[in-house]
Each structure stands twice: as structure tokens, then as C-alpha cells.
Amino acid sequence: MGQEISQTHFNEQTFKEYNHRLQNEAELLQTQLAQGYFSNVGEICGYELEFWLIDHNYFPSPINQAFLTRLNNPLVVPELSCFNAELNGIPLPLSGDVLSTMFKELNQNWQQCQEVAHGMDSMLMMVGILPTVRQKDLRLANMSDLKRYRALNEQVVMQRVGRPLRIRIKGRENLDIHHPDVMMEAAATSFQLHLQCAQRDAVRYFNASIIAAGPLLAAAGNSPFLFGTDLWDETRVPLFEQSVEIVDEANFENHRVSFGQDYARESLFECFAHNIATHPVLLPMLMDTPPRQFEHLRLHNGTIWRWIRPLIGFDPDGTPHLRIEQRVLPAGPTIVDMMANAALYFGLARFLASMSDAPEFRLSFKQARTNFYAAAREGLRAQMGWWNESATDAKTLLLEEILPMARQGLRSLKVDTTDIDYYLGIIEKRTQSGQTGAVWQRAYRQKYQADNLQLVAAYLERQRSGAPVHEWGI
């Protein structure tokens, strides 16, 4: 969905032609993967950080176009709403001092963004869901002025035959509201990690990323509140899944946002084929590019938001490559926290993908999915199934199993030992203390009976300190 389009209205013939091109590109993809044509360059990592623009009253500030114009940084691009933007990282080989290099790059770009925002009487904030966002902020008037977003909304509304979206979340408290458009999606911001892998390793890394999702999210929850209601540790998960819903709730397979349907077995082509077979085209934008660019296939894939999503990209020499987009993590609480989360994911994915016996044979997809939703609801308190479906709590699993795996995985990638110790040490201390971003937000609100404005002010003060969240005072 980062790809801009040139129109917003489409007729039946356009859909027909788009589907024809989509099938042609899918057949070419299947052939090229079968022939081993895709890149065997790996492991390359990257990230996308979605963030909030807020005013000095701590409410969303819908100024992203003016902000981006003044910033003039090609790594920072629009998001769905006018009060969000996205900061992208430069892809780097996953070895050596990559973690500290990523930290420095992100921190430098973040400071530049902050300075520009301050010059516009605004501030930036990294958090999964902004506690002060109101339903009235999430209206079409605050949608970024890009045709792809307008067209997406029109197609979703049309396929729902004008029925409003229903957001129904049962958590510590319950929320049940209706919304007329896709703008509810803008309430959820994430820190997405990319991992390019060699074609020969792609299935193993994809399945490893699915298995890693539950423990990873348990350690990183930062989205407990929506419209003042206390819901899940990662309320982003049910919110995003319902914010672009098209089909009947009972038809799990067809949700545009989901955990997926299964592990990959032989090839990541299975994911793209499933997308085409089960999800109708939303944006039939016809493009004058050769099939080998897979433009139509990539655009269609960009309108189906698996929490662990396979992507097609291209190496500098034009060779197509496969990469995994790990979408489960929230934005924030601080840059060092997000780098620690990245270290946990990259190390764990490497370890699991390199096991002599593929772990997908020891943990069913159903259990991996159950772990993910348990982590989204309960964070470190979640009960999880692990090898051969043995049960344990997320905190114990992380300390006794996951962190040693991640450490070994990063070592096998030859990541600097100092960085491994520092960033995984943050995960270890966060887990031991039990204080994730979600836990801190709840504790602060309860201790001071704080309203959303007070909570955001206190959160921002600590975020600016740069200290990892486990060190934040209540």
C-alpha cells in the first residue's frame, strides 16, 4: 500500500483486465520460484516506524503533508491519516554492528523529525495507540491526500454495501462501536521489521516468523487503551483486524487482516496464490510495466495485511528477492526498546529457521496462532503452548527458552557480542520486571487516576529520556 495510484474509480472491464494480469504475474512467479530464479542474498534487515503527530494539548495534529514538505526526507512518507507518518530504515546486512547502526540511524532521523515538528508547534510520539485519539479524529477529513487511500476506503465501503464497520473488542473492559469508513485503522501504529532471506531459506524464515510472533508480542505490548477503554495489551491487533473488514465474521479465511491460514510448505508462492484465490481485488490499478516487475501482484498483496507477510522486492542488480515483513510489534515506547525488540525477532527467527528439525513440525500452526492472540490479550501473563504443545507462561518461556535461542541466533549471524548483550539484556530486564509499555500505561493511570491527557504527558516525558520502559518510574 505504499504504492500510489492514479485514479480512484474503476469499472468492470478494469477489474477484469487487472485480474487477467494478476493471474499472468502469479504464473510467472510460480515458474521463477520453481526455477530458483529469485535472489539467494540474505540476511538483510530493515524497518518501518509509524508515528503520531500531536499538538501541545496532546491531541492528534493533522499536519503531515506540511510536515513532510518541510522535512524533505525521502525516508519519511505519509500514512493513512494526516496525523501519522512513517519513517523507513535503510536495508542493512544482518551482521556486525547492525543493531547499533540501526539505532543511530533511527535516532538521528527521529531527532530531525522532532525538530521540524517543534517548528510547527507539534510533537512526535511513538505508541501503539495514542490514548488521546478520539473517534471524531478518525474521519475522512483527516485522511492523507493520496488516491490509494481514497480508493481503498471507497472499495471497502462499496463491498460492505454501505454497512458501517463494527469494532467490537472484549478485554478488561468492553468496546462496541460502529464506524463508517476505514479510518479506524489510523488509530494503530506499528514498528514493522523486514527480513530479506535467500530463496532457499524463505519457507523456513517465514514459518519461523510465525512461531516467533507470540513470544515477541508478549514482550512488547504497548497499546492497552482505545477511547479511554482498557482492552488488550495489544489492542492494535483486534482494532486493525476489524477496521478494514469486508466479509462475514464467521468466514475467518477471508479476513483482509489475519494471522494467515497455515505455515508455508514448499514455497512462499502458496501465500500469494491463497491471496488471489480468497481475496477479491480492491484496487485494480493497471500499470504499464512488464510482468517480471510483479506490480499488480505486489499491489494486491499490499491490500491483504497478514501479521506476518511475504513480500517481493528487488536487489540492486534487479534480481527479485523475497522478504518477510514482521508486522506484530507496536511503535515505542522508546527507540532502544524497539531495537531490543528487533534484536529479539532477528535472533529468534535465525535460530528457528536454522534448526536441524524444522520447528513447524513441533508446534502446530493452530498453537502458534493461539499464542499470538494470547500474547496480544495478556502480554507477559499469557499462557503459551510450546514444543509438543507443552504449556507455560510467556514470561517463563521468554527467560528460559526464547532469549537463549535469540542469543544463539544472533551469534550465528556474527552480530557484535556487545550489541547482543545490550539489546537482549533489555528484553531480559523488561521481562523480569514485567513492565512493558502496556503495563506501565495501566499502572500510571491507576496510581494517579490520570486522564488521557495526563497519561500522554507523562509517557512523553519518559519517552524523551530515552530510557527503556522497564526503567520508567510510575
CSV table of C-alpha atoms in Angstrom, one decimal:
chain,number,residue,atom,x,y,z
A,1,MET,CA,0.0,0.0,0.0
A,2,GLY,CA,3.0,2.3,-0.2
A,3,GLN,CA,2.4,2.5,-3.9
A,4,GLU,CA,0.5,5.5,-5.2
A,5,ILE,CA,-2.2,5.1,-7.9
A,6,SER,CA,-3.6,7.5,-10.4
A,7,GLN,CA,-7.3,7.0,-10.1
A,8,THR,CA,-10.0,6.1,-7.6
A,9,HIS,CA,-12.9,4.8,-9.7
A,10,PHE,CA,-12.9,1.6,-11.6
A,11,ASN,CA,-15.3,-0.1,-14.0
A,12,GLU,CA,-16.0,-3.8,-14.5
A,13,GLN,CA,-13.6,-4.1,-17.5
A,14,THR,CA,-10.8,-2.6,-15.4
A,15,PHE,CA,-11.3,-5.3,-12.8
A,16,LYS,CA,-11.4,-8.0,-15.5
A,17,GLU,CA,-8.1,-6.8,-17.1
A,18,TYR,CA,-6.5,-6.4,-13.7
A,19,ASN,CA,-7.4,-10.0,-12.7
A,20,HIS,CA,-6.0,-11.2,-16.0
A,21,ARG,CA,-2.7,-9.5,-15.4
A,22,LEU,CA,-2.7,-10.7,-11.8
A,23,GLN,CA,-3.0,-14.3,-12.9
A,24,ASN,CA,-0.2,-13.9,-15.5
A,25,GLU,CA,2.1,-12.5,-12.9
A,26,ALA,CA,1.2,-15.3,-10.5
A,27,GLU,CA,2.0,-17.9,-13.1
A,28,LEU,CA,5.4,-16.2,-13.8
A,29,LEU,CA,6.1,-16.1,-10.0
A,30,GLN,CA,5.4,-19.8,-9.7
A,31,THR,CA,7.7,-20.5,-12.6
A,32,GLN,CA,10.5,-18.3,-11.4
A,33,LEU,CA,10.4,-19.7,-7.9
A,34,ALA,CA,10.3,-23.3,-9.2
A,35,GLN,CA,13.4,-22.5,-11.3
A,36,GLY,CA,15.2,-20.9,-8.3
A,37,TYR,CA,15.4,-17.6,-10.1
A,38,PHE,CA,14.9,-15.4,-7.0
A,39,SER,CA,17.9,-14.0,-5.1
A,40,ASN,CA,19.9,-16.1,-2.7
A,41,VAL,CA,21.2,-12.9,-1.0
A,42,GLY,CA,20.4,-12.8,2.8
A,43,GLU,CA,20.1,-11.9,5.5
A,44,ILE,CA,19.2,-8.2,5.0
A,45,CYS,CA,17.2,-6.3,7.6
A,46,GLY,CA,15.1,-3.1,7.6
A,47,TYR,CA,12.2,-1.4,9.4
A,48,GLU,CA,9.3,0.9,9.2
A,49,LEU,CA,8.2,3.1,12.1
A,50,GLU,CA,4.7,4.6,12.1
A,51,PHE,CA,4.4,7.5,14.5
A,52,TRP,CA,2.0,10.2,15.7
A,53,LEU,CA,2.0,14.0,15.2
A,54,ILE,CA,0.3,15.6,18.2
A,55,ASP,CA,-0.3,19.2,19.3
A,56,HIS,CA,0.6,20.8,22.6
A,57,ASN,CA,-2.8,19.8,24.0
A,58,TYR,CA,-1.7,16.1,23.3
A,59,PHE,CA,-4.4,15.6,20.6
A,60,PRO,CA,-3.7,14.4,17.1
A,61,SER,CA,-2.3,17.1,14.8
A,62,PRO,CA,-3.3,16.6,11.2
A,63,ILE,CA,-0.4,18.3,9.5
A,64,ASN,CA,1.6,15.5,8.0
A,65,GLN,CA,1.7,17.0,4.4
A,66,ALA,CA,3.1,20.3,5.6
A,67,PHE,CA,5.4,18.4,8.0
A,68,LEU,CA,6.7,16.1,5.2
A,69,THR,CA,7.2,19.0,2.8
A,70,ARG,CA,9.3,20.9,5.4
A,71,LEU,CA,11.2,17.8,6.5
A,72,ASN,CA,12.1,16.8,2.9
A,73,ASN,CA,13.5,13.4,3.9
A,74,PRO,CA,12.7,10.6,1.4
A,75,LEU,CA,12.8,8.1,4.2
A,76,VAL,CA,9.7,9.7,5.8
A,77,VAL,CA,6.4,9.2,4.0
A,78,PRO,CA,2.7,9.7,4.5
A,79,GLU,CA,0.4,7.2,6.3
A,80,LEU,CA,-3.4,6.8,6.1
A,81,SER,CA,-4.2,9.7,8.4
A,82,CYS,CA,-2.9,13.3,8.3
A,83,PHE,CA,-1.6,12.9,11.9
A,84,ASN,CA,0.6,9.9,11.2
A,85,ALA,CA,3.7,9.4,9.1
A,86,GLU,CA,6.2,6.6,8.5
A,87,LEU,CA,9.9,6.6,8.9
A,88,ASN,CA,11.8,3.9,6.9
A,89,GLY,CA,15.2,2.4,7.6
A,90,ILE,CA,17.9,1.8,5.0
A,91,PRO,CA,18.3,-2.0,4.4
A,92,LEU,CA,21.5,-3.4,6.1
A,93,PRO,CA,23.2,-6.8,6.2
A,94,LEU,CA,22.2,-8.5,9.4
A,95,SER,CA,25.7,-8.9,10.9
A,96,GLY,CA,28.4,-7.0,12.8
A,97,ASP,CA,27.3,-3.7,14.3
A,98,VAL,CA,24.0,-3.7,12.5
A,99,LEU,CA,21.9,-3.2,15.7
A,100,SER,CA,23.8,-0.1,16.9
A,101,THR,CA,23.9,1.2,13.3
A,102,MET,CA,20.1,0.9,13.0
A,103,PHE,CA,19.8,2.6,16.4
A,104,LYS,CA,22.0,5.5,15.4
A,105,GLU,CA,20.2,5.9,12.0
A,106,LEU,CA,16.7,5.8,13.6
A,107,ASN,CA,17.6,8.1,16.4
A,108,GLN,CA,19.2,10.7,14.1
A,109,ASN,CA,16.2,10.7,11.7
A,110,TRP,CA,13.8,10.8,14.7
A,111,GLN,CA,15.6,13.9,16.1
A,112,GLN,CA,15.4,15.6,12.8
A,113,CYS,CA,11.6,14.8,12.6
A,114,GLN,CA,11.2,16.2,16.1
A,115,GLU,CA,12.9,19.4,15.3
A,116,VAL,CA,10.7,20.0,12.3
A,117,ALA,CA,7.6,19.2,14.3
A,118,HIS,CA,8.6,21.5,17.1
A,119,GLY,CA,9.0,24.3,14.5
A,120,MET,CA,5.3,23.7,13.6
A,121,ASP,CA,4.1,23.8,17.2
A,122,SER,CA,3.7,20.0,17.2
A,123,MET,CA,5.4,17.0,18.8
A,124,LEU,CA,6.1,13.4,17.8
A,125,MET,CA,5.1,10.3,19.8
A,126,MET,CA,5.8,6.6,19.4
A,127,VAL,CA,3.0,4.5,20.8
A,128,GLY,CA,0.8,1.7,19.5
A,129,ILE,CA,-2.5,3.6,20.1
A,130,LEU,CA,-2.5,7.3,21.2
A,131,PRO,CA,-4.6,7.4,24.4
A,132,THR,CA,-6.0,10.8,23.4
A,133,VAL,CA,-7.2,9.9,19.9
A,134,ARG,CA,-11.0,10.3,19.7
A,135,GLN,CA,-13.4,8.6,17.3
A,136,LYS,CA,-14.2,12.1,15.9
A,137,ASP,CA,-10.5,12.4,14.9
A,138,LEU,CA,-10.8,9.3,12.7
A,139,ARG,CA,-12.8,10.9,10.0
A,140,LEU,CA,-12.3,11.2,6.2
A,141,ALA,CA,-11.4,14.9,6.5
A,142,ASN,CA,-8.2,13.7,8.3
A,143,MET,CA,-7.3,11.1,5.6
A,144,SER,CA,-4.0,11.8,3.8
A,145,ASP,CA,-4.5,13.3,0.4
A,146,LEU,CA,-3.4,10.2,-1.6
A,147,LYS,CA,-5.5,8.5,-4.1
A,148,ARG,CA,-4.7,5.0,-2.9
A,149,TYR,CA,-6.3,5.7,0.5
A,150,ARG,CA,-9.4,7.2,-1.0
A,151,ALA,CA,-9.8,4.3,-3.4
A,152,LEU,CA,-9.2,1.8,-0.6
A,153,ASN,CA,-11.9,3.4,1.5
A,154,GLU,CA,-14.4,3.5,-1.4
A,155,GLN,CA,-13.9,-0.1,-2.3
A,156,VAL,CA,-14.2,-1.3,1.3
A,157,VAL,CA,-17.4,0.7,1.8
A,158,MET,CA,-18.8,-0.5,-1.5
A,159,GLN,CA,-18.1,-4.2,-0.8
A,160,ARG,CA,-19.8,-3.8,2.6
A,161,VAL,CA,-22.8,-2.4,0.7
A,162,GLY,CA,-22.7,0.8,2.9
A,163,ARG,CA,-22.8,-1.1,6.2
A,164,PRO,CA,-20.7,0.6,8.8
A,165,LEU,CA,-17.7,-1.3,10.3
A,166,ARG,CA,-18.3,-2.7,13.7
A,167,ILE,CA,-15.4,-2.5,16.2
A,168,ARG,CA,-16.2,-5.0,19.0
A,169,ILE,CA,-13.4,-5.8,21.5
A,170,LYS,CA,-13.8,-7.7,24.7
A,171,GLY,CA,-10.9,-7.1,27.0
A,172,ARG,CA,-10.5,-5.9,30.6
A,173,GLU,CA,-13.4,-3.6,29.6
A,174,ASN,CA,-15.5,-3.9,26.5
A,175,LEU,CA,-15.9,-1.7,23.5
A,176,ASP,CA,-18.6,-2.0,20.9
A,177,ILE,CA,-18.9,0.9,18.3
A,178,HIS,CA,-19.6,1.5,14.7
A,179,HIS,CA,-17.6,3.5,12.2
A,180,PRO,CA,-18.5,4.5,8.6
A,181,ASP,CA,-15.1,4.2,7.0
A,182,VAL,CA,-11.6,2.6,7.2
A,183,MET,CA,-10.1,5.5,9.2
A,184,MET,CA,-10.2,3.4,12.4
A,185,GLU,CA,-7.1,1.7,11.0
A,186,ALA,CA,-5.2,5.0,11.6
A,187,ALA,CA,-5.5,4.6,15.4
A,188,ALA,CA,-3.0,1.7,15.3
A,189,THR,CA,0.7,2.4,14.7
A,190,SER,CA,3.5,-0.2,14.5
A,191,PHE,CA,7.2,-0.9,14.2
A,192,GLN,CA,7.4,-3.3,11.3
A,193,LEU,CA,10.6,-5.3,10.7
A,194,HIS,CA,11.8,-6.6,7.3
A,195,LEU,CA,14.0,-9.6,6.8
A,196,GLN,CA,15.2,-10.4,3.3
A,197,CYS,CA,16.2,-14.0,3.0
A,198,ALA,CA,17.7,-16.3,0.3
A,199,GLN,CA,15.0,-18.1,-1.7
A,200,ARG,CA,16.3,-21.4,-0.4
A,201,ASP,CA,15.6,-20.3,3.2
A,202,ALA,CA,12.4,-18.4,2.6
A,203,VAL,CA,9.9,-21.0,3.8
A,204,ARG,CA,11.9,-21.7,6.9
A,205,TYR,CA,12.2,-18.0,7.8
A,206,PHE,CA,8.5,-17.4,7.1
A,207,ASN,CA,7.4,-20.2,9.4
A,208,ALA,CA,10.0,-19.2,12.0
A,209,SER,CA,8.5,-15.7,11.9
A,210,ILE,CA,5.0,-17.1,12.6
A,211,ILE,CA,6.3,-19.2,15.5
A,212,ALA,CA,8.2,-16.1,16.9
A,213,ALA,CA,5.2,-13.8,16.7
A,214,GLY,CA,3.5,-14.8,20.0
A,215,PRO,CA,6.6,-14.6,22.3
A,216,LEU,CA,7.8,-11.4,20.5
A,217,LEU,CA,4.5,-9.7,21.1
A,218,ALA,CA,4.2,-10.8,24.7
A,219,ALA,CA,7.4,-9.0,25.4
A,220,ALA,CA,6.4,-5.8,23.6
A,221,GLY,CA,2.8,-4.8,24.3
A,222,ASN,CA,2.2,-1.1,24.2
A,223,SER,CA,-1.5,-0.5,23.2
A,224,PRO,CA,-3.8,-1.0,26.2
A,225,PHE,CA,-6.3,1.8,25.7
A,226,LEU,CA,-8.7,2.9,22.9
A,227,PHE,CA,-11.1,5.8,23.5
A,228,GLY,CA,-10.4,5.5,27.3
A,229,THR,CA,-11.4,1.9,27.4
A,230,ASP,CA,-8.9,-0.7,28.9
A,231,LEU,CA,-8.8,-3.6,26.4
A,232,TRP,CA,-5.9,-5.8,25.4
A,233,ASP,CA,-2.2,-5.4,26.0
A,234,GLU,CA,-2.0,-5.0,22.2
A,235,THR,CA,-5.4,-3.6,21.2
A,236,ARG,CA,-3.9,-2.8,17.8
A,237,VAL,CA,-4.5,-6.4,16.9
A,238,PRO,CA,-8.3,-6.6,17.1
A,239,LEU,CA,-8.7,-3.0,16.1
A,240,PHE,CA,-6.7,-3.4,12.8
A,241,GLU,CA,-8.4,-6.7,12.1
A,242,GLN,CA,-11.8,-5.1,12.3
A,243,SER,CA,-11.0,-1.8,10.7
A,244,VAL,CA,-10.9,-3.0,7.1
A,245,GLU,CA,-13.3,-5.9,7.5
A,246,ILE,CA,-15.3,-6.9,4.4
A,247,VAL,CA,-16.6,-10.5,4.8
A,248,ASP,CA,-18.8,-12.1,7.4
A,249,GLU,CA,-17.2,-12.5,10.8
A,250,ALA,CA,-17.6,-16.3,10.6
A,251,ASN,CA,-15.5,-16.6,7.5
A,252,PHE,CA,-12.1,-16.4,9.1
A,253,GLU,CA,-10.2,-17.4,6.0
A,254,ASN,CA,-11.2,-14.2,4.1
A,255,HIS,CA,-10.3,-11.5,6.6
A,256,ARG,CA,-8.1,-8.9,5.0
A,257,VAL,CA,-6.1,-8.7,8.3
A,258,SER,CA,-5.3,-12.0,9.9
A,259,PHE,CA,-2.7,-14.3,11.2
A,260,GLY,CA,-2.9,-16.2,7.9
A,261,GLN,CA,-4.1,-19.7,7.2
A,262,ASP,CA,-1.1,-22.0,7.7
A,263,TYR,CA,2.6,-22.4,7.5
A,264,ALA,CA,4.2,-22.4,4.1
A,265,ARG,CA,5.0,-26.0,2.9
A,266,GLU,CA,7.0,-25.9,-0.3
A,267,SER,CA,7.2,-22.3,-1.4
A,268,LEU,CA,6.0,-18.8,-0.4
A,269,PHE,CA,4.1,-18.9,-3.7
A,270,GLU,CA,1.4,-20.6,-1.6
A,271,CYS,CA,0.7,-17.4,0.2
A,272,PHE,CA,0.3,-15.3,-2.9
A,273,ALA,CA,-1.9,-18.0,-4.5
A,274,HIS,CA,-4.1,-18.1,-1.4
A,275,ASN,CA,-4.4,-14.3,-1.5
A,276,ILE,CA,-5.6,-14.4,-5.1
A,277,ALA,CA,-8.0,-17.3,-4.6
A,278,THR,CA,-9.7,-15.9,-1.5
A,279,HIS,CA,-9.5,-12.1,-1.6
A,280,PRO,CA,-11.2,-10.0,-4.2
A,281,VAL,CA,-9.1,-7.3,-5.8
A,282,LEU,CA,-9.7,-3.9,-4.1
A,283,LEU,CA,-7.5,-1.6,-6.2
A,284,PRO,CA,-7.4,-2.6,-9.9
A,285,MET,CA,-4.9,-0.1,-11.0
A,286,LEU,CA,-3.5,-1.1,-14.4
A,287,MET,CA,0.2,-0.4,-14.8
A,288,ASP,CA,2.4,-0.3,-17.9
A,289,THR,CA,5.2,-2.4,-16.5
A,290,PRO,CA,6.5,-5.8,-17.6
A,291,PRO,CA,5.1,-8.9,-15.7
A,292,ARG,CA,8.6,-9.5,-14.2
A,293,GLN,CA,8.1,-6.5,-12.0
A,294,PHE,CA,5.0,-8.1,-10.5
A,295,GLU,CA,3.4,-4.7,-10.0
A,296,HIS,CA,-0.2,-6.0,-10.0
A,297,LEU,CA,0.7,-8.9,-7.7
A,298,ARG,CA,2.5,-6.7,-5.3
A,299,LEU,CA,-0.3,-4.1,-5.2
A,300,HIS,CA,-2.9,-6.9,-4.5
A,301,ASN,CA,-0.6,-8.3,-1.8
A,302,GLY,CA,-0.4,-4.8,-0.3
A,303,THR,CA,-4.1,-4.8,0.4
A,304,ILE,CA,-4.0,-8.1,2.4
A,305,TRP,CA,-2.4,-7.4,5.8
A,306,ARG,CA,-1.2,-10.7,7.2
A,307,TRP,CA,0.6,-10.1,10.6
A,308,ILE,CA,3.5,-12.0,9.0
A,309,ARG,CA,3.5,-11.1,5.3
A,310,PRO,CA,5.7,-12.3,2.5
A,311,LEU,CA,6.9,-9.5,0.1
A,312,ILE,CA,8.6,-9.4,-3.3
A,313,GLY,CA,11.4,-6.8,-3.8
A,314,PHE,CA,14.4,-6.4,-5.9
A,315,ASP,CA,18.2,-6.5,-5.3
A,316,PRO,CA,20.3,-3.5,-6.6
A,317,ASP,CA,21.1,-5.6,-9.7
A,318,GLY,CA,17.3,-6.1,-10.4
A,319,THR,CA,17.1,-9.7,-9.3
A,320,PRO,CA,13.8,-10.3,-7.5
A,321,HIS,CA,14.0,-11.3,-3.8
A,322,LEU,CA,11.7,-12.5,-1.0
A,323,ARG,CA,11.5,-10.9,2.3
A,324,ILE,CA,9.4,-11.3,5.4
A,325,GLU,CA,7.5,-8.4,7.0
A,326,GLN,CA,7.0,-9.0,10.7
A,327,ARG,CA,4.1,-6.7,11.5
A,328,VAL,CA,3.2,-7.6,15.0
A,329,LEU,CA,5.2,-5.0,17.0
A,330,PRO,CA,3.7,-1.7,18.2
A,331,ALA,CA,5.5,1.6,17.9
A,332,GLY,CA,7.5,2.6,21.0
A,333,PRO,CA,7.9,3.0,23.9
A,334,THR,CA,11.5,4.2,23.0
A,335,ILE,CA,13.9,3.7,20.2
A,336,VAL,CA,16.1,1.5,22.4
A,337,ASP,CA,13.1,-0.6,23.3
A,338,MET,CA,12.3,-1.1,19.6
A,339,MET,CA,15.9,-2.0,18.7
A,340,ALA,CA,15.7,-4.6,21.5
A,341,ASN,CA,12.5,-6.0,20.0
A,342,ALA,CA,14.3,-6.1,16.7
A,343,ALA,CA,17.2,-8.0,18.1
A,344,LEU,CA,14.8,-10.5,19.7
A,345,TYR,CA,13.0,-11.1,16.4
A,346,PHE,CA,16.0,-11.3,14.2
A,347,GLY,CA,17.9,-13.6,16.5
A,348,LEU,CA,14.9,-15.9,17.2
A,349,ALA,CA,13.9,-16.1,13.6
A,350,ARG,CA,17.5,-17.1,12.7
A,351,PHE,CA,17.7,-19.7,15.4
A,352,LEU,CA,14.3,-21.3,14.5
A,353,ALA,CA,15.0,-21.2,10.7
A,354,SER,CA,18.3,-22.9,11.3
A,355,MET,CA,17.2,-25.8,13.5
A,356,SER,CA,18.0,-29.2,12.1
A,357,ASP,CA,14.4,-30.3,12.7
A,358,ALA,CA,12.0,-27.7,11.4
A,359,PRO,CA,10.1,-26.3,14.4
A,360,GLU,CA,6.9,-26.1,12.5
A,361,PHE,CA,6.7,-29.9,13.0
A,362,ARG,CA,7.0,-29.4,16.7
A,363,LEU,CA,4.5,-26.5,17.1
A,364,SER,CA,1.3,-26.6,15.1
A,365,PHE,CA,0.1,-23.5,13.2
A,366,LYS,CA,-3.0,-23.5,15.3
A,367,GLN,CA,-0.9,-23.3,18.5
A,368,ALA,CA,1.3,-20.5,17.0
A,369,ARG,CA,-1.8,-18.6,16.2
A,370,THR,CA,-3.3,-19.2,19.7
A,371,ASN,CA,0.0,-18.0,21.2
A,372,PHE,CA,-0.2,-14.8,19.2
A,373,TYR,CA,-3.7,-13.8,20.3
A,374,ALA,CA,-3.0,-14.8,23.9
A,375,ALA,CA,0.1,-12.5,23.8
A,376,ALA,CA,-2.0,-9.7,22.3
A,377,ARG,CA,-4.6,-10.0,25.1
A,378,GLU,CA,-2.4,-10.7,28.1
A,379,GLY,CA,1.2,-9.8,27.3
A,380,LEU,CA,3.7,-11.4,29.6
A,381,ARG,CA,0.9,-13.0,31.6
A,382,ALA,CA,-0.3,-15.1,28.6
A,383,GLN,CA,-0.3,-18.9,28.7
A,384,MET,CA,1.5,-20.3,25.7
A,385,GLY,CA,2.0,-23.7,24.2
A,386,TRP,CA,5.5,-24.6,23.1
A,387,TRP,CA,7.3,-27.6,21.8
A,388,ASN,CA,5.0,-30.6,21.6
A,389,GLU,CA,2.2,-28.3,22.9
A,390,SER,CA,3.7,-28.1,26.4
A,391,ALA,CA,2.1,-25.2,28.3
A,392,THR,CA,3.9,-22.4,30.1
A,393,ASP,CA,3.5,-18.7,30.8
A,394,ALA,CA,5.1,-16.1,28.4
A,395,LYS,CA,7.4,-14.7,31.0
A,396,THR,CA,9.0,-18.1,31.8
A,397,LEU,CA,9.1,-19.0,28.1
A,398,LEU,CA,11.0,-15.9,27.2
A,399,LEU,CA,13.5,-16.1,30.0
A,400,GLU,CA,14.2,-19.9,29.8
A,401,GLU,CA,13.8,-20.7,26.1
A,402,ILE,CA,13.3,-17.7,23.8
A,403,LEU,CA,16.2,-15.4,24.9
A,404,PRO,CA,18.8,-18.1,24.7
A,405,MET,CA,17.6,-19.0,21.2
A,406,ALA,CA,17.7,-15.4,20.1
A,407,ARG,CA,21.2,-15.0,21.6
A,408,GLN,CA,22.5,-18.1,19.7
A,409,GLY,CA,20.7,-16.9,16.5
A,410,LEU,CA,22.4,-13.5,16.6
A,411,ARG,CA,25.8,-15.1,17.4
A,412,SER,CA,25.4,-17.3,14.3
A,413,LEU,CA,24.8,-14.2,12.2
A,414,LYS,CA,28.1,-12.8,13.7
A,415,VAL,CA,26.3,-9.8,15.2
A,416,ASP,CA,28.6,-7.9,17.6
A,417,THR,CA,28.6,-9.5,21.1
A,418,THR,CA,28.4,-6.2,22.8
A,419,ASP,CA,25.2,-5.3,20.9
A,420,ILE,CA,23.7,-8.8,21.6
A,421,ASP,CA,24.3,-8.4,25.3
A,422,TYR,CA,23.0,-4.9,25.4
A,423,TYR,CA,19.8,-5.3,23.4
A,424,LEU,CA,18.8,-8.8,24.6
A,425,GLY,CA,19.7,-7.6,28.1
A,426,ILE,CA,16.9,-5.0,27.8
A,427,ILE,CA,14.4,-7.7,26.8
A,428,GLU,CA,15.6,-9.8,29.8
A,429,LYS,CA,15.2,-7.0,32.3
A,430,ARG,CA,11.9,-5.9,30.8
A,431,THR,CA,10.6,-9.5,31.1
A,432,GLN,CA,11.9,-10.0,34.6
A,433,SER,CA,10.4,-6.7,35.8
A,434,GLY,CA,7.1,-7.4,34.0
A,435,GLN,CA,6.9,-3.8,32.9
A,436,THR,CA,6.1,-3.5,29.2
A,437,GLY,CA,4.7,-0.2,27.8
A,438,ALA,CA,1.1,-1.5,28.3
A,439,VAL,CA,1.8,-2.5,31.9
A,440,TRP,CA,3.3,1.0,32.6
A,441,GLN,CA,0.4,2.8,31.0
A,442,ARG,CA,-2.1,0.9,33.1
A,443,ALA,CA,-0.1,1.3,36.3
A,444,TYR,CA,0.3,5.0,35.8
A,445,ARG,CA,-3.3,5.6,35.0
A,446,GLN,CA,-4.4,3.6,38.1
A,447,LYS,CA,-1.9,5.1,40.5
A,448,TYR,CA,-2.8,8.7,39.7
A,449,GLN,CA,-6.4,8.2,38.4
A,450,ALA,CA,-5.0,10.0,35.4
A,451,ASP,CA,-7.0,11.1,32.4
A,452,ASN,CA,-5.7,10.5,28.9
A,453,LEU,CA,-4.0,13.9,28.7
A,454,GLN,CA,-2.0,13.3,31.9
A,455,LEU,CA,-1.1,9.9,30.8
A,456,VAL,CA,0.2,11.1,27.4
A,457,ALA,CA,2.2,13.9,29.1
A,458,ALA,CA,3.9,11.5,31.5
A,459,TYR,CA,4.5,9.0,28.7
A,460,LEU,CA,6.1,11.7,26.5
A,461,GLU,CA,8.4,12.9,29.3
A,462,ARG,CA,9.7,9.4,29.8
A,463,GLN,CA,10.0,8.6,26.1
A,464,ARG,CA,12.1,11.7,25.6
A,465,SER,CA,14.5,10.5,28.3
A,466,GLY,CA,15.4,7.6,26.0
A,467,ALA,CA,15.4,5.1,28.9
A,468,PRO,CA,14.0,1.7,28.2
A,469,VAL,CA,10.5,1.2,29.5
A,470,HIS,CA,11.4,-1.3,32.3
A,471,GLU,CA,13.3,1.7,33.9
A,472,TRP,CA,10.3,4.1,33.8
A,473,GLY,CA,9.1,5.2,37.2
A,474,ILE,CA,5.4,5.1,37.9
